[in-house]
Coordinates of C-alpha atoms in Angstrom, one line a residue:
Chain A
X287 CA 8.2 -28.5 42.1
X288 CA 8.0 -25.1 44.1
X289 CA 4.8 -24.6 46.0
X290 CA 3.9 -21.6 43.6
X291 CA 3.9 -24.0 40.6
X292 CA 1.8 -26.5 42.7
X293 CA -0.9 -23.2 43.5
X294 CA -1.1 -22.5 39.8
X295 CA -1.6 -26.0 38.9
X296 CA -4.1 -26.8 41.3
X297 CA -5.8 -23.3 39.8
X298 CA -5.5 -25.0 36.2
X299 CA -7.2 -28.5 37.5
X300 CA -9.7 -26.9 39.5
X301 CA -10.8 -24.1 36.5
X302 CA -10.9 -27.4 34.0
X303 CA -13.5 -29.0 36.7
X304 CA -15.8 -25.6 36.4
X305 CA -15.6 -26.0 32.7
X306 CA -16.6 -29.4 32.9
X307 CA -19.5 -28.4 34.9
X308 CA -20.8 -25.5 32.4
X309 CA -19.6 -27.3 29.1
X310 CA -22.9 -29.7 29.0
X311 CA -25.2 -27.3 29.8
X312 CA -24.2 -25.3 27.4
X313 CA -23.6 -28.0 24.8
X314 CA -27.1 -29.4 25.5
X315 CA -28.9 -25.2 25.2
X316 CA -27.2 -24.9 21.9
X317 CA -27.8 -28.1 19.9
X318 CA -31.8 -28.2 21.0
X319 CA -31.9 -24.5 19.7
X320 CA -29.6 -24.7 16.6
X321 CA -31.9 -28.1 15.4
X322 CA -35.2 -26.8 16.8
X323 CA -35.2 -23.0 16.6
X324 CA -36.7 -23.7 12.7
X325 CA -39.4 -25.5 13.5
X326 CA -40.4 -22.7 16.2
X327 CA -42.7 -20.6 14.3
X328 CA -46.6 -19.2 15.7
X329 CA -48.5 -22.0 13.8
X330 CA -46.4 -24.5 15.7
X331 CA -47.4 -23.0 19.2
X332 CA -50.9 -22.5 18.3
X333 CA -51.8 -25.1 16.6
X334 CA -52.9 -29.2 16.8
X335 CA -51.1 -31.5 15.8
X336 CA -51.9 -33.3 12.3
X337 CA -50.6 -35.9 9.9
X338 CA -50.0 -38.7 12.8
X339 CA -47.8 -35.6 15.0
X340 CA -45.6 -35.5 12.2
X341 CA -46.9 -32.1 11.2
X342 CA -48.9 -28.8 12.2
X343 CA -48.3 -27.9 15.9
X344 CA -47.7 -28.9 19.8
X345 CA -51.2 -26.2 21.3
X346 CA -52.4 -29.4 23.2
X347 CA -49.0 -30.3 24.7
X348 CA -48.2 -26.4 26.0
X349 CA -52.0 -25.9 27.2
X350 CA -51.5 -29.1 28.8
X351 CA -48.5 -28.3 30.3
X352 CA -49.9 -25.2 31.7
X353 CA -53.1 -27.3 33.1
X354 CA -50.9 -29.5 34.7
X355 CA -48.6 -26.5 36.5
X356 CA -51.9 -24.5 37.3
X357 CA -53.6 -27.7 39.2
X358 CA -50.1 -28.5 41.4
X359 CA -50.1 -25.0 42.0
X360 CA -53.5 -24.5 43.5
X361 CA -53.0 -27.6 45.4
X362 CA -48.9 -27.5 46.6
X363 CA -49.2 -24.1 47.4
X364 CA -51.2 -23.9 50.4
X365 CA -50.2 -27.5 51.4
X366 CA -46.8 -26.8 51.7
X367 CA -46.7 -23.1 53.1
X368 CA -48.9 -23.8 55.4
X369 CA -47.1 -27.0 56.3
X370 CA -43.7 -25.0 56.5
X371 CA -46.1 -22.5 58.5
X372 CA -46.8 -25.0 61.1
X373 CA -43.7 -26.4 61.3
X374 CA -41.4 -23.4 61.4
X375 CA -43.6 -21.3 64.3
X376 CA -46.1 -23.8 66.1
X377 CA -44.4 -27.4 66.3
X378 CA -43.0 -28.5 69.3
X379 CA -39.8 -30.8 68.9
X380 CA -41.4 -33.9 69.6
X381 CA -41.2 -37.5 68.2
X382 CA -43.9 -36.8 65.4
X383 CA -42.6 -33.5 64.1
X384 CA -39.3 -35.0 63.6
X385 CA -40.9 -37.9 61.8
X386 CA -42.7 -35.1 59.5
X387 CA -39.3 -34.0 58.7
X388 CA -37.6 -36.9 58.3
X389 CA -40.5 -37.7 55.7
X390 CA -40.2 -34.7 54.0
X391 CA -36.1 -34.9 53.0
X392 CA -36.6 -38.6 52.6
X393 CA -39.9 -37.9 49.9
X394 CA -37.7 -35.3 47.9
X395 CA -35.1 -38.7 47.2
X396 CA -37.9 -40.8 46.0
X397 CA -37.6 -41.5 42.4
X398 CA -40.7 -39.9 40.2
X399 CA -41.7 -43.1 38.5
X400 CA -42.8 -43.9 42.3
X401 CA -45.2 -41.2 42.7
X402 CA -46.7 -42.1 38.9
X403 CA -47.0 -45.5 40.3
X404 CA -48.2 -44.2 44.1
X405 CA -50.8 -41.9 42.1
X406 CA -51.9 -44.2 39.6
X407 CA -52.8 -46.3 42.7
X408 CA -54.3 -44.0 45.0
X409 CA -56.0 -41.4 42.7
X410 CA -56.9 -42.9 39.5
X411 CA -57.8 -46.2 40.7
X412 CA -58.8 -45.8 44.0
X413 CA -60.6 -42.9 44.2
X414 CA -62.0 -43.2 40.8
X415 CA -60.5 -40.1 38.8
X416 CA -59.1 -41.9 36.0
X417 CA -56.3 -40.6 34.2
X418 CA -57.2 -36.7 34.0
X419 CA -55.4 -33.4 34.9
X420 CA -56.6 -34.1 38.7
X421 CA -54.9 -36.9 39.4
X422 CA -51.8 -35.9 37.7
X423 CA -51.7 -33.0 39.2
X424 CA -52.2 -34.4 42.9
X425 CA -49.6 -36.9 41.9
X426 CA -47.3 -34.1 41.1
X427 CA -48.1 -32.1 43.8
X428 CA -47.4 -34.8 46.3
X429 CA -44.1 -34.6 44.3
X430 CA -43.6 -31.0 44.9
X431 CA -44.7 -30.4 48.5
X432 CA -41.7 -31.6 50.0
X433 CA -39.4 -29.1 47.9
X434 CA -41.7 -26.2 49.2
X435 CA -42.2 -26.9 52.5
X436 CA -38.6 -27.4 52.9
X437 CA -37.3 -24.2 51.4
X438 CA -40.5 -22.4 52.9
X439 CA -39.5 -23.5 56.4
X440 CA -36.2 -22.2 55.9
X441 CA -37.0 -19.2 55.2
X442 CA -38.8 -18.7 57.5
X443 CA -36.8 -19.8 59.9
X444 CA -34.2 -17.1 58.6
X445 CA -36.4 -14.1 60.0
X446 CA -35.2 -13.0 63.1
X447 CA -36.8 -14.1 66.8
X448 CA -36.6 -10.5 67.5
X449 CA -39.5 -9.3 65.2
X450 CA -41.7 -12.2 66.9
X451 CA -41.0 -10.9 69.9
X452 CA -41.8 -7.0 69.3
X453 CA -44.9 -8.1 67.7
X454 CA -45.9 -9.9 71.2
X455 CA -44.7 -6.8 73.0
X456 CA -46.7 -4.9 71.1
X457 CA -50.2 -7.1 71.8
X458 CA -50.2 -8.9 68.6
X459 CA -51.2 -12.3 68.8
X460 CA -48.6 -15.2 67.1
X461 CA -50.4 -14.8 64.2
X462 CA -50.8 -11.6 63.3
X463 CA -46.5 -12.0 63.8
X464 CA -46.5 -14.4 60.9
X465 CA -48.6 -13.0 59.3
X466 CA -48.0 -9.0 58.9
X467 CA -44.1 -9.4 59.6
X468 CA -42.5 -12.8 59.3
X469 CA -44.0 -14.1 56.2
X470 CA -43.8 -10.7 54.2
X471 CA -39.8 -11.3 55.3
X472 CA -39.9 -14.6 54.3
X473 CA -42.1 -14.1 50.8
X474 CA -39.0 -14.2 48.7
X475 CA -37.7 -17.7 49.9
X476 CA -41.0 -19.0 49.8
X477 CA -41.7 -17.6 46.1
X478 CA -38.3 -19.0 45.4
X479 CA -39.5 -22.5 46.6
X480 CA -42.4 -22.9 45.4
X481 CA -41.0 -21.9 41.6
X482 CA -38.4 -24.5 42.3
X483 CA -41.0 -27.0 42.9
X484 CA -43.1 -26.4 40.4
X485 CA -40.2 -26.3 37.9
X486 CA -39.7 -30.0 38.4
X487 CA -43.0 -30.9 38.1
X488 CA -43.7 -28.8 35.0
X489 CA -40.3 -30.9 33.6
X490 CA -41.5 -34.7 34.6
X491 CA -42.7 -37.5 32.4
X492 CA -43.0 -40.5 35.0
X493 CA -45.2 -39.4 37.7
X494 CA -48.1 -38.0 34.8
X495 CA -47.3 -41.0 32.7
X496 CA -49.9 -43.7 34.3
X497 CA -51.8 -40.8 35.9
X498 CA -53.0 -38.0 33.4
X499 CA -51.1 -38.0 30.1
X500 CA -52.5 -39.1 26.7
X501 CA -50.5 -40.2 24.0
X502 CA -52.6 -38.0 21.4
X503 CA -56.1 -36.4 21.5
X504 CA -58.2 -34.1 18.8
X505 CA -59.5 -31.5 21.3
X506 CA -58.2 -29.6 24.5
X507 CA -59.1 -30.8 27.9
X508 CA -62.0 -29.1 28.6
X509 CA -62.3 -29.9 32.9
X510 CA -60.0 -31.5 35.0
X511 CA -61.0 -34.4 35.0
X512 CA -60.4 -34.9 31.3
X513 CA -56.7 -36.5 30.7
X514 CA -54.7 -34.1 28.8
X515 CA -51.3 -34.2 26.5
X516 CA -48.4 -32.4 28.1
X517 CA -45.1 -31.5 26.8
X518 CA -42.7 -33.9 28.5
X519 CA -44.8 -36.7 27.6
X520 CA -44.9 -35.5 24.1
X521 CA -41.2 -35.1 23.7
X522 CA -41.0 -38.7 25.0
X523 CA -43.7 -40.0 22.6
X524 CA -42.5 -38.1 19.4
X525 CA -38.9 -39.1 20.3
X526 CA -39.1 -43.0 21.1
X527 CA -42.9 -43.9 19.6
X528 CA -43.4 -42.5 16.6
X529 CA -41.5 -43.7 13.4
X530 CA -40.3 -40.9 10.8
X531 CA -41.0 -38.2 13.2
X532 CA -39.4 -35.2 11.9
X533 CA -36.2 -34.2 13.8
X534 CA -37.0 -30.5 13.9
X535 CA -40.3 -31.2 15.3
X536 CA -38.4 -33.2 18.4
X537 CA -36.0 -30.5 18.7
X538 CA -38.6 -27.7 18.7
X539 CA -40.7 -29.4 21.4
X540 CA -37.9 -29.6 23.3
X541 CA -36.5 -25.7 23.2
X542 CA -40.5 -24.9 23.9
X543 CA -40.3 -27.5 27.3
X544 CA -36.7 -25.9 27.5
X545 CA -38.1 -22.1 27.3
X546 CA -40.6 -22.8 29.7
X547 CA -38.5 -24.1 32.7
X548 CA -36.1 -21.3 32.1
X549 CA -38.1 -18.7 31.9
X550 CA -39.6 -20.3 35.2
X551 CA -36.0 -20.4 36.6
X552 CA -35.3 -16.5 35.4
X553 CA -38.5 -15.4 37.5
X554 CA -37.2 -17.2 40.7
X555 CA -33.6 -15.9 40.3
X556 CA -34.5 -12.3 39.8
X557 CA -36.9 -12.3 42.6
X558 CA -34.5 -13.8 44.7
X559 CA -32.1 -11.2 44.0
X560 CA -34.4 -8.3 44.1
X561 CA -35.4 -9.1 47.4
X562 CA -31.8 -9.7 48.8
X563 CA -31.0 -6.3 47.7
X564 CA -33.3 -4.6 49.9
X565 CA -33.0 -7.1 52.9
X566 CA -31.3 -5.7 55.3
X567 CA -31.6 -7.4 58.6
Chain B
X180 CA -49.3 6.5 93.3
X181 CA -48.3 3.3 93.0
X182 CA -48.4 1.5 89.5
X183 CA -46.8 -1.6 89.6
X184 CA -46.6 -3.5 92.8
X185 CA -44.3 -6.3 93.1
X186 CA -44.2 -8.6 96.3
X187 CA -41.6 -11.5 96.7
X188 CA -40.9 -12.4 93.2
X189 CA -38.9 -15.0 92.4
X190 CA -38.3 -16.3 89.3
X191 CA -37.0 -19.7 87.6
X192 CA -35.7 -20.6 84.0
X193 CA -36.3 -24.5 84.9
X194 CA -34.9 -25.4 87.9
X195 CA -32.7 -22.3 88.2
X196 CA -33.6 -19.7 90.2
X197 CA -32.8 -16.7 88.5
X198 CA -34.5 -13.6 91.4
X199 CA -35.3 -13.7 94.6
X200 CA -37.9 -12.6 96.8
X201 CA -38.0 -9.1 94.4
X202 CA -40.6 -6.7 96.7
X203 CA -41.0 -3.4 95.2
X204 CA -43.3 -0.5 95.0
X205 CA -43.0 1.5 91.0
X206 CA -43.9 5.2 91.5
X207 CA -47.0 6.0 88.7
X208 CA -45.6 8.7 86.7
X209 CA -41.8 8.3 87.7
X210 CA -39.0 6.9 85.8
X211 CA -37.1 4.3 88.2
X212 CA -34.1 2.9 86.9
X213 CA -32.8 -0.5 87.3
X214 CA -29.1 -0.7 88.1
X215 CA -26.6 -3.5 88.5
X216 CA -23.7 -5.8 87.7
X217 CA -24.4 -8.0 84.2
X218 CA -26.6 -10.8 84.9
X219 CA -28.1 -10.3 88.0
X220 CA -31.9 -10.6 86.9
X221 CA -32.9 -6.6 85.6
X222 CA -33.7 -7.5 82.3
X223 CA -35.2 -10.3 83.8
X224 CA -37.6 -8.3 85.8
X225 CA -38.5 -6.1 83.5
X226 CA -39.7 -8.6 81.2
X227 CA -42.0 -10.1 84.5
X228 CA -43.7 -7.2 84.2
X229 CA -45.2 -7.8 80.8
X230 CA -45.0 -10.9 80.8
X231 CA -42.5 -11.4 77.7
X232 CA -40.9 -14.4 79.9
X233 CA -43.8 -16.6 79.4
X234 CA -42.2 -16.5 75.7
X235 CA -39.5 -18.7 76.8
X236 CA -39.7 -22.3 77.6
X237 CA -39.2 -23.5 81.1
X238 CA -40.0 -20.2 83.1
X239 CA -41.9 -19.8 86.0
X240 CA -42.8 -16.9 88.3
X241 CA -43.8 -17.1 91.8
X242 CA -44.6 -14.3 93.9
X243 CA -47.0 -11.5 92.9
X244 CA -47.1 -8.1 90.2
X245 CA -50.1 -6.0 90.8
X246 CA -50.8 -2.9 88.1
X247 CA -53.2 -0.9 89.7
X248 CA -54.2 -3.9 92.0
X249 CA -54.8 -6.4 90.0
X250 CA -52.7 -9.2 89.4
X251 CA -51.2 -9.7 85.8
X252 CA -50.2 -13.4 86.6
X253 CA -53.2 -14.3 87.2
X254 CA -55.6 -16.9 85.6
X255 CA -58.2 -14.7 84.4
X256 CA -55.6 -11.8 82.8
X257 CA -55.5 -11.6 79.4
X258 CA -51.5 -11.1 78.3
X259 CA -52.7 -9.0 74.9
X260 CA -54.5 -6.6 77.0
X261 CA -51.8 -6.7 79.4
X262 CA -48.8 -5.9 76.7
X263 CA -51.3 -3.1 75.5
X264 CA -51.0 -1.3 78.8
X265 CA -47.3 -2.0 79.6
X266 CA -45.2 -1.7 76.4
X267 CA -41.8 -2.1 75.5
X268 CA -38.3 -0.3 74.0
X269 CA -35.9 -3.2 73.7
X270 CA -32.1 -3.0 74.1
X271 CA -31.2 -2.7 70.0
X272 CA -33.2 -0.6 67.8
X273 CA -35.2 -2.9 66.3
X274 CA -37.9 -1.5 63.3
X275 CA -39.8 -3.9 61.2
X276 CA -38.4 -3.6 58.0
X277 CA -41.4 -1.7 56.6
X278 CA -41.6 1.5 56.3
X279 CA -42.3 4.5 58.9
X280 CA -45.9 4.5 59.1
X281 CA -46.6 0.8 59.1
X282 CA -43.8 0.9 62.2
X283 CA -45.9 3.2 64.3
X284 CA -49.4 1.8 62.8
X285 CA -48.3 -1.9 63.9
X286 CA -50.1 -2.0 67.4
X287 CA -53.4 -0.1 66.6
X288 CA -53.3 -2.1 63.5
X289 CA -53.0 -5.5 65.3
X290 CA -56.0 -4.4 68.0
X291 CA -58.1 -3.2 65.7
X292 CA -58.1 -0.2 68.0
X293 CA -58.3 2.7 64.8
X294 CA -58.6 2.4 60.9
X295 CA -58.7 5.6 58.1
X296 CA -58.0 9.2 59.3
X297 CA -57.7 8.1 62.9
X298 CA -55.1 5.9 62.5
X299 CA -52.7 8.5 60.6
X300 CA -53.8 10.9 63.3
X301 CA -52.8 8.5 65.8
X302 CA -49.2 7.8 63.7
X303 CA -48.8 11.5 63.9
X304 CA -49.5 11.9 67.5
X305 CA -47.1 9.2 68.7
X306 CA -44.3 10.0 66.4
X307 CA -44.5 13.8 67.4
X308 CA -44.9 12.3 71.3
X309 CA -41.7 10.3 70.3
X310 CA -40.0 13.6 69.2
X311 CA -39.6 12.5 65.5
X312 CA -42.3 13.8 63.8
X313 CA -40.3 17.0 62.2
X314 CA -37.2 14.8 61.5
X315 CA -39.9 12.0 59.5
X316 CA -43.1 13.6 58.2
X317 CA -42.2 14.2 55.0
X318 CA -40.5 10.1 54.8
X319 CA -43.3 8.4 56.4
X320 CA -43.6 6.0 53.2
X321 CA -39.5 5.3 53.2
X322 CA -38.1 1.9 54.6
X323 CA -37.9 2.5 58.5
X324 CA -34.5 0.7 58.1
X325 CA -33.2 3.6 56.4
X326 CA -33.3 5.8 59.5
X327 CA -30.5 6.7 61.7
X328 CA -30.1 4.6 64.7
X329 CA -31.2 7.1 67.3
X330 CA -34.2 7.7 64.8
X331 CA -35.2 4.1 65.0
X332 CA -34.9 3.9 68.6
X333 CA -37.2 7.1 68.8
X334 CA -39.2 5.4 66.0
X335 CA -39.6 1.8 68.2
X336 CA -40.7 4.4 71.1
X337 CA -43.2 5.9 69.2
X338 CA -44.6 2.3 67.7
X339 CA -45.1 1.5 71.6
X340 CA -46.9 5.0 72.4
X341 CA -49.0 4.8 69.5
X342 CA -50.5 1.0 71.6
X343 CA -51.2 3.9 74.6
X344 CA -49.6 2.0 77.1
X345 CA -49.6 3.1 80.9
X346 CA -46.0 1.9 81.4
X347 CA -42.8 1.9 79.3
X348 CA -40.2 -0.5 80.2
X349 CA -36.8 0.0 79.0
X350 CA -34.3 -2.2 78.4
X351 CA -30.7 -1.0 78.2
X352 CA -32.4 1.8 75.0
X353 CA -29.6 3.6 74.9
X354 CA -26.7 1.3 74.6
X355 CA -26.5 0.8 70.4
X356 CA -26.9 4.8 70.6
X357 CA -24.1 7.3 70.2
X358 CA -24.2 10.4 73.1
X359 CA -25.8 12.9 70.9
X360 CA -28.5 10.3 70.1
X361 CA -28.6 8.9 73.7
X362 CA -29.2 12.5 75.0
X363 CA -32.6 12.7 73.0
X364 CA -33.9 10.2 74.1
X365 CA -33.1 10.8 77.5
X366 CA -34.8 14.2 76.6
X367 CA -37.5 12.4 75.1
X368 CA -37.8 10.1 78.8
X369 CA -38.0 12.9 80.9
X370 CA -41.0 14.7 78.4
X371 CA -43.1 11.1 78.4
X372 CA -42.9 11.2 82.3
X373 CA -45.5 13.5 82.5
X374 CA -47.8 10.7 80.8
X375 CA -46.1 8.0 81.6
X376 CA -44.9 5.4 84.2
X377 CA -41.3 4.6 82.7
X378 CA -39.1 1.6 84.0
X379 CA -35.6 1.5 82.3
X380 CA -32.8 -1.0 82.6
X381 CA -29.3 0.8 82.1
X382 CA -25.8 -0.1 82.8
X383 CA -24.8 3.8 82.8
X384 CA -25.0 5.6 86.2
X385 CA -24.8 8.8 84.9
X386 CA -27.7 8.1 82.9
X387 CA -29.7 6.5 86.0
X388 CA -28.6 9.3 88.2
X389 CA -29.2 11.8 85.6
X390 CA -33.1 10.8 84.1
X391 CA -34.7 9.1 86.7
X392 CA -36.7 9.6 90.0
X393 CA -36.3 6.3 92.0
X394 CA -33.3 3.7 91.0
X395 CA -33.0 0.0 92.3
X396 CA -30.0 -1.6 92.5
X397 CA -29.3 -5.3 91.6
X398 CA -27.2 -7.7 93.1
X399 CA -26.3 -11.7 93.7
X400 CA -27.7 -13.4 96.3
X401 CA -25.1 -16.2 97.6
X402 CA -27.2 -19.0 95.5
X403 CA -26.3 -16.6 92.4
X404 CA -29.7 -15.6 92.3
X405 CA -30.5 -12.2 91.5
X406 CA -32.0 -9.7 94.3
X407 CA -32.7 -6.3 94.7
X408 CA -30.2 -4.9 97.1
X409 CA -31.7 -1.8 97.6
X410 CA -34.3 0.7 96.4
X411 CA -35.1 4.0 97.0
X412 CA -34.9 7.8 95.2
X413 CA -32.2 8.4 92.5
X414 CA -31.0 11.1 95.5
X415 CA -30.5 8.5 98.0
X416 CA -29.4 5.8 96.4
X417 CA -26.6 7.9 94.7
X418 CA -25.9 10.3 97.7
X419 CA -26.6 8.1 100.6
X420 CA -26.4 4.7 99.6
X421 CA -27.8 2.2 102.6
X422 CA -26.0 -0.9 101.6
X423 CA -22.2 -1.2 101.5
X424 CA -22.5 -2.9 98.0
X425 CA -24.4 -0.1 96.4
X426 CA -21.8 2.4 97.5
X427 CA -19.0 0.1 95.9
X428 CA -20.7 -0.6 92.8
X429 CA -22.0 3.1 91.8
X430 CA -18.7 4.7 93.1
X431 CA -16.8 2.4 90.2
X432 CA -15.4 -0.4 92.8
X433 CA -16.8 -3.5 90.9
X434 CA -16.5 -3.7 87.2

C-alpha cells in the first residue's frame, strides 16, 4: 500500500470515529423529541400532576427545578468567584494553597451520589434542615463550586500581568485592578463557568435524592425550607416507580429536562463567543 | 531644581545584584534620558523610582531616592500617593481594553480625585495635553483598542497626565512606534517639559540626543552589575564624552 492510500484511509477511520462521537447524541435528541414532543403542550408545563402522575402536568417538577438552580446559584456564585478571586490574585504558592487545589480537581471526580450522601449527613441531619430546597441546594452547590472556581481561576489567570501592573502605576490599589479591569476581562470565562456548573447541577438526581426531592406533593414549595419535586427526580420516579406510566409523559419530561440544559448550554456558548470576538489582547 | 535625588543605589533581585552604587541628581523640569547596552539596570531604575519593583518578588533596594527631599522608600511613604506623583508610559502601548474615556478617567477614577463634569473636564484636558484630543473627541465612547498604535501610546500618556503626576518616567515609549508616530510623541515630550519632570529609557541615540536636556549612560560593572558610567547634559555626554566607554558606545562601537 502507497503512503497516499494509507493518508486516505487513516482520513476514513478517523471521520468514522467523529461520527461515532456525534451519532448518540443525536440518536438520543431525536427519539426523546419524536416520542415526547406530543405530550408537550401548555397544560403539561403549567399544570399539577393528577391521576397518580399518570396525567395532567409536570408545574411542580420545572418550578422545582428552577428553585433548586436559583438556591445553588445564590450560594456557588459568590463562593466560587470569590474563591477563584483569592486564589488567582492573592495566594501565595504555599503548602495550603496547593492543597486547596489539589481539593478542588480532586472534588470535581467525586461521584454525585457522594455529595447526596455527604449532604444528607451534614445538612439535613446535622444541622437540622430536613430534606428542603436548602439543603439540596447546598449539597449541590458544594457540587458545583469546584467547576466554577476552577474555570473562574483560569480565566482569570488569562488576563494579562501587564493591566495589573498599569493599574498600580496609575495609584490603584490591587483591588480596584481586579476589580475595574481584570474581572470585567475575565467576565466571559467566569459566566461561562458558572453556567457550566450550574448545568450539572440543574441535570442531577443523586445528590437531591436523600437531600430535597419528594417523590410527589399537591402544592408548590412555598420557602426553602420546604422539600420540593424536581425534574430529574421526576423522570427517575415516573420511569422506574410508577407502573403504567404513560410513555409520552416519560418522554416529554425528558425533552422539558432536555430543553432546559440546552438552552442553558446555548446561553454559555454564545456568550463565550461574543466575547471572543471582541477580545483582543 | 532638583526633583529626584538618588544616592548610592543599589539594587537586588534576591541575591543578585542588579545596580550599583547609582548617585544621581534629576533636573525638575528636564527630560534626562537613560542610555545603555541591553540589560544593564535602566529600566531597572526607572521602576526604583516609583517603586513598581516592590511588585516583584525577591527585590530589594538599598541606598536612598529623595523627590523633593523626602524619601519614597521610606517606612512612613505611602506607594499610592507616591505612583500618583511619579507616573508611568511603559515600553508597549498598552490601553485597557475599554474605551477612550474610561482609559484616561482610570486614575482620577481609582483616587476618587473627580466625579461628573470635572472628570470629563479633566479627560479632556489630559488628552488635549497628550496631543490627541482633535484626532479622539468625537470617538471617546469607541474601544481604545481600536486606535492606532501611536494613538494609544499618546492615549497611555494622557491616562498618566490625567493622575497629575510631577514626573513621567518613560520606558523605551517609542520602540513598538513607527517614525512618523515616534516623532509625535517626541513632540509631545518636549511640550510636557514645560510641566513636567520627564525621565525616559531609550535605546535610540538620536532620540536621546535629539529630545532630552541631561542623558546618563549605563554600563556593567565587572560583577555584571549595572552602574551609571556617566552623567551629565545631552551636549556633553554626546560632544564630550568623559569616559572612554561612553564615547565607544554612542559613536556605534559596541552593539
Amino acid at each position: 500500500m502507497n503512503r497516499h492510500r494509507i493518508q486516505r484511509l487513516g482520513f476514513v477511520l478517523v471521520g468514522c470515529a467523529s461520527l461515532l462521537v456525534t451519532a448518540p447524541i443525536l440518536l438520543v435528541v431525536a427519539s426523546i423529541v419524536v416520542r415526547g414532543a406530543s405530550a408537550i403542550d401548555w397544560e403539561f408545563l403549567s399544570t399539577m400532576p393528577s391521576q397518580g402522575m399518570k396525567a395532567g402536568g409536570i408545574l411542580p417538577a420545572i418550578v422545582g427545578t428552577l428553585w433548586l438552580l436559583g438556591g445553588t446559584a445564590l450560594i456557588c456564585i459568590p463562593v466560587g468567584v470569590g474563591g477563584a478571586i483569592y486564589l488567582a490574585e492573592y495566594a501565595r504558592d504555599t503548602w495550603f494553597t496547593r492543597a486547596i487545589r489539589l481539593a478542588i480537581v480532586n472534588l470535581a471526580g467525586i461521584p454525585s451520589i457522594v455529595y447526596g450522601l455527604f449532604g444528607l449527613g451534614l445538612f439535613v441531619l446535622f444541622l437540622r434542615l430536613g430534606t428542603s430546597i436548602l439543603a439540596a441546594s447546598l449539597t449541590l452547590a458544594i457540587m458545583t463550586i469546584p467547576v466554577i472556581t476552577s474555570t473562574s481561576e483560569e480565566a482569570i489567570r488569562a488576563v494579562p500581568v501587564e493591566f495589573r501592573t498599569v493599574s498600580a502605576s496609575l495609584g490603584g490599589t490591587r483591588w480596584q485592578g481586579i476589580r475595574r479591569i481584570v474581572l470585567p476581562q475575565a467576565l466571559p470565562g467566569i459566566i461561562t463557568g458558572i453556567i457550566l456548573g450550574l448545568l450539572r447541577a440543574a441535570g442531577e438526581t443523586a445528590p437531591i435524592l436523600f437531600t430535597g426531592a419528594a417523590f410527589f406533593l399537591p402544592r408548590l414549595p412555598r420557602t426553602l425550607l420546604d422539600p420540593t419535586m424536581a425534574l430529574p427526580y421526576h423522570l427517575y420516579v415516573i420511569t422506574t416507580q410508577v407502573p403504567g406510566m404513560p410513555q409520552q409523559v416519560q418522554y416529554g419530561t425528558a425533552l422539558i429536562l432536555l430543553l432546559l440544559v440546552l438552552s442553558l448550554n446555548v446561553i454559555a456558548t454564545v456568550i463565550r463567543s461574543y466575547f471572543r470576538r471582541r477580545r483582543q489582547w | 531644581m532638583t526633583k529626584l535625588d538618588v544616592s548610592r543605589l543599589d539594587f537586588y533581585y534576591g541575591s543578585f545584584r542588579a545596580l550599583t552604587g547609582v548617585t544621581v541628581g534629576i533636573e525638575e523640569r528636564n527630560i534626562t534620558s537613560l542610555i545603555g547596552p541591553s540589560g544593564c539596570g535602566k529600566s531597572t531604575f526607572l521602576r526604583c523610582l516609583n517603586r513598581m519593583n516592590d511588585t516583584i518578588k525577591g527585590t530589594r533596594v538599598e541606598g536612598k531616592i529623595l523627590l523633593d527631599g523626602e524619601d519614597i522608600y521610606s517606612i512612613s511613604s505611602d506607594v499610592v500617593s507616591l505612583r500618583c506623583r511619579v507616573g508611568m508610559v511603559f515600553q508597549r502601548p498598552n490601553p485597557f481594553p475599554q474605551s477612550v474615556f474610561d482609559n484616561v478617567a482610570f486614575g482620577p477614577r481609582v483616587l476618587g480625585q473627580t466625579r461628573g463634569s470635572d472628570l470629563a473636564g479633566r479627560v479632556e484636558e489630559s488628552l488635549r495635553g497628550a496631543d490627541l484630543w482633535d484626532e479622539v473627541k468625537d470617538r471617546l465612547k469607541q474601544d481604545a483598542l481600536s486606535l492606532s498604535l501611536g494613538q494609544q501610546q499618546r492615549l497611555c500618556i494622557a491616562r498618566v497626565i490625567a493622575v497629575q503626576p510631577e514626573v513621567i518616567l518613560m520606558d523605551e515609549p517609542c520602540s513598538a512606534l513607527d517614525p512618523i508616530a515616534t516623532l509625535r510623541v517626541e513632540d509631545l515630550m518636549r511640550a510636557l517639559r514645560e510641566h513636567y519632570t520627564i525621565i525616559i529609557v531609550t535605546h535610540n541615540m538620536q532620540q536621546a540626543a535629539r529630545v532630552s536636556d541631561y542623558a546618563g549612560f549605563f554600563w556593567l560593572n565587572d560583577k555584571r552589575s549595572g552602574i551609571l558610567a556617566e552623567y551629565g547634559t545631552t551636549r556633553q555626554i554626546f560632544t564630550q564624552p568623559r569616559d572612554k566607554r561612553t564615547e565607544d558606545y554612542i559613536t556605534g562601537r559596541f552593539g
